[in-house]
XYZ file of C-alpha atoms in Angstrom:
269
model
C 111.310 112.811 144.504
C 108.121 114.043 146.189
C 108.482 117.488 144.583
C 108.903 115.859 141.155
C 105.754 113.758 141.604
C 103.865 116.805 142.833
C 104.990 118.819 139.796
C 103.855 116.072 137.436
C 100.523 115.915 139.273
C 100.016 119.667 138.864
C 100.854 119.463 135.137
C 98.374 116.602 134.731
C 95.626 118.589 136.470
C 96.331 121.560 134.202
C 96.235 119.253 131.190
C 92.825 118.064 132.364
C 91.330 121.563 132.184
C 89.742 121.870 128.755
C 88.029 124.609 126.788
C 84.795 124.474 128.768
C 83.784 122.997 132.158
C 80.668 121.481 130.576
C 82.753 119.388 128.180
C 85.084 118.433 131.022
C 82.110 116.969 132.901
C 81.161 114.554 130.117
C 82.049 110.854 130.064
C 85.648 110.234 128.888
C 86.402 113.973 128.837
C 87.567 114.821 132.373
C 91.114 113.496 131.997
C 93.089 111.832 129.182
C 93.341 108.591 131.177
C 90.205 106.832 129.806
C 90.903 107.604 126.137
C 94.590 106.714 126.466
C 93.611 103.448 128.166
C 91.167 102.591 125.377
C 93.675 103.254 122.594
C 96.417 101.498 124.556
C 94.307 98.358 125.006
C 93.375 98.519 121.326
C 97.022 98.599 120.235
C 98.069 95.834 122.624
C 95.248 93.569 121.435
C 95.517 94.072 117.661
C 99.330 94.037 117.563
C 100.207 91.436 120.179
C 97.568 89.658 122.302
C 95.040 89.100 119.503
C 97.419 87.576 116.916
C 99.028 85.333 119.553
C 95.630 84.196 120.853
C 94.380 83.421 117.319
C 97.591 81.728 116.189
C 96.345 78.155 116.770
C 92.641 78.849 116.433
C 90.347 78.784 113.445
C 89.223 82.220 112.224
C 85.820 83.437 113.350
C 83.326 83.923 110.516
C 81.355 86.785 112.111
C 79.216 87.143 108.980
C 76.035 88.272 110.698
C 77.907 90.538 113.069
C 79.808 92.188 110.183
C 76.598 92.746 108.217
C 74.914 94.365 111.226
C 78.018 96.366 112.146
C 78.605 97.757 108.658
C 74.919 98.518 108.143
C 74.862 100.411 111.451
C 77.956 102.364 110.414
C 76.250 103.407 107.168
C 73.145 104.550 109.047
C 75.050 106.494 111.716
C 77.369 108.116 109.168
C 74.321 109.156 107.140
C 72.918 110.735 110.286
C 76.080 112.805 110.771
C 75.906 113.961 107.146
C 72.270 115.036 107.431
C 72.608 116.679 110.858
C 73.905 120.062 109.541
C 70.690 120.522 107.519
C 68.563 120.259 110.686
C 70.752 122.175 113.150
C 71.487 125.409 111.282
C 75.120 124.497 110.736
C 74.627 124.127 106.983
C 73.190 127.659 106.641
C 76.147 129.000 108.612
C 78.554 127.459 106.116
C 76.504 128.594 103.130
C 76.617 132.179 104.394
C 80.427 131.904 104.487
C 80.422 133.989 107.646
C 82.381 133.584 110.815
C 83.197 135.390 113.972
C 79.707 136.831 114.543
C 78.800 138.283 117.948
C 77.598 135.626 120.363
C 73.824 135.218 120.427
C 71.455 132.711 122.015
C 71.122 130.917 118.671
C 74.880 130.789 118.103
C 75.415 129.435 121.623
C 72.775 126.801 120.973
C 74.519 125.856 117.733
C 77.854 125.665 119.560
C 76.374 123.286 122.128
C 74.884 121.191 119.306
C 78.327 120.949 117.687
C 79.889 119.947 120.993
C 77.324 117.192 121.522
C 77.827 116.064 117.937
C 81.593 115.979 118.404
C 81.203 113.876 121.556
C 78.996 111.384 119.697
C 81.513 111.440 116.851
C 84.213 110.524 119.386
C 82.137 107.544 120.510
C 81.791 106.516 116.855
C 85.572 106.667 116.379
C 85.967 104.400 119.416
C 83.449 101.933 118.001
C 85.358 101.947 114.695
C 88.327 100.388 116.498
C 86.381 97.147 116.111
C 87.270 97.265 112.404
C 90.729 96.051 113.379
C 89.497 93.696 116.089
C 87.360 91.919 113.481
C 90.395 91.595 111.194
C 92.334 89.916 114.011
C 89.494 87.559 114.970
C 89.075 86.562 111.310
C 92.866 86.061 111.000
C 93.145 88.802 108.369
C 96.368 90.063 109.914
C 97.655 91.213 106.523
C 94.982 93.932 106.623
C 96.227 95.207 109.984
C 98.627 97.576 108.249
C 100.449 100.575 109.702
C 98.108 102.890 107.781
C 95.023 101.151 109.166
C 96.155 101.093 112.811
C 97.623 104.601 112.709
C 94.471 106.038 111.150
C 92.118 104.498 113.710
C 94.307 105.373 116.694
C 94.930 108.962 115.644
C 91.279 109.624 114.817
C 90.252 108.660 118.365
C 92.983 110.697 120.039
C 92.589 113.739 117.825
C 88.793 113.822 118.081
C 89.185 113.815 121.855
C 91.887 116.499 121.664
C 89.729 118.729 119.446
C 86.639 118.411 121.654
C 88.623 118.890 124.858
C 90.700 121.931 123.972
C 89.668 123.641 120.746
C 86.006 122.884 119.929
C 84.477 125.106 117.268
C 81.889 125.064 114.512
C 84.490 125.460 111.750
C 85.978 122.003 112.297
C 82.536 120.345 112.180
C 82.836 120.305 108.380
C 85.722 117.834 108.692
C 83.557 115.376 110.608
C 80.698 115.702 108.127
C 83.004 115.155 105.146
C 84.614 112.157 106.816
C 81.163 110.727 107.561
C 80.207 111.006 103.882
C 83.310 109.049 102.887
C 82.452 106.467 105.544
C 78.997 105.977 104.017
C 80.728 104.850 100.824
C 83.403 102.853 102.650
C 81.076 100.924 104.958
C 78.652 100.298 102.098
C 81.552 98.569 100.357
C 82.316 96.535 103.489
C 78.619 95.686 103.878
C 78.407 94.278 100.358
C 81.655 92.347 100.905
C 80.265 90.855 104.131
C 77.213 89.488 102.313
C 79.311 86.740 100.736
C 81.398 85.704 97.688
C 78.396 85.875 95.364
C 78.406 89.664 95.776
C 82.090 90.138 94.882
C 81.131 91.125 91.330
C 79.586 94.315 92.767
C 82.854 95.406 94.387
C 84.693 96.555 91.270
C 84.814 100.137 92.566
C 87.326 99.696 95.413
C 89.918 101.750 93.533
C 87.471 104.645 93.242
C 86.749 104.427 96.969
C 90.448 104.956 97.684
C 90.446 107.862 95.218
C 87.531 109.363 97.156
C 89.529 109.083 100.366
C 92.440 110.919 98.733
C 90.062 113.586 97.448
C 88.721 113.969 100.984
C 92.138 114.933 102.323
C 92.686 117.374 99.462
C 89.349 119.071 100.225
C 90.241 119.265 103.905
C 93.525 121.037 103.162
C 91.784 123.529 100.858
C 89.109 124.096 103.476
C 91.599 125.133 106.134
C 93.293 127.482 103.696
C 89.870 129.015 102.970
C 88.765 129.595 106.553
C 92.154 131.075 107.428
C 91.993 133.445 104.446
C 88.532 134.527 105.665
C 90.062 135.498 109.013
C 87.753 133.185 110.910
C 90.040 133.349 113.929
C 90.493 129.612 114.009
C 92.998 128.772 116.767
C 96.444 128.269 115.302
C 96.802 125.039 117.275
C 93.674 123.685 115.569
C 95.050 124.559 112.133
C 98.437 122.941 112.803
C 96.711 119.990 114.401
C 94.557 119.147 111.393
C 96.865 120.230 108.573
C 99.806 118.174 109.844
C 97.728 115.025 110.227
C 95.811 115.499 107.004
C 99.190 115.736 105.263
C 100.353 112.512 106.930
C 97.141 110.700 105.971
C 97.433 112.005 102.406
C 100.990 110.718 102.110
C 100.091 107.303 103.556
C 97.032 106.883 101.309
C 98.994 107.933 98.214
C 101.596 105.330 99.099
C 98.856 102.728 99.602
C 97.224 103.659 96.283
C 100.529 103.379 94.447
C 101.297 99.949 95.901
C 97.775 98.543 95.626
C 96.726 99.718 92.158
C 99.608 100.927 90.037
C 101.689 97.822 90.618
C 98.620 95.664 90.066
C 97.925 97.418 86.743
C 101.539 96.917 85.703
C 101.397 93.183 86.470
C 98.170 92.816 84.477
C 99.785 94.490 81.456
C 102.832 92.206 81.718
C 100.584 89.170 81.734
């Protein structure tokens, strides 16, 4: 029994050794325990404790909080989209080059990407409140498998990427996702302003189309950087491609149920 526990302990310590000691020293990055605890608490609350606690309570309005939250998300996501223009990352992508010899400037860029990825991880954790707000407002019908899976996986996979396979190539994925989130949280911001603004929300279908397009671009991007022999770790490629494919399938299924069936019912009427 003691030897088994010791073996598990050794495996856990090995699992805790990431790509770089600097990243390992950052908050939440030393071991998987904090991030697993956060996602675990999130799942327990939104799937069990929250709905049971709200069962005999009136829904919270949270109007002001939602307006502030969504506005902050738009601002932060805009910051992530603009960051490549001020850090040199954009020029690196425009040159379509990869695998250059390490220089002081490239090391500085790498550290910038690492810091950006860590802040992006914090943003993904904050975005878990999307679901918490649904539960507190008794919008349990919006706590779908797609929604919960997407938020949970984004936290875990951002941590996994930063911990074990950080690189400048994958930064494009975060920037693209941030652009989509500008559109998405702008929609949520307008919706939070009140019923009188519902007439400005006719473009929800196009927002979902943009999300689908995002996953298509991501798949093409990984094909491109692999064809350029950018020496992207195979684990990173499998990691993103598999999950992008899952997200694409789930969003296509959501699109089909939400819009095609709705269009068919309108025609029948």
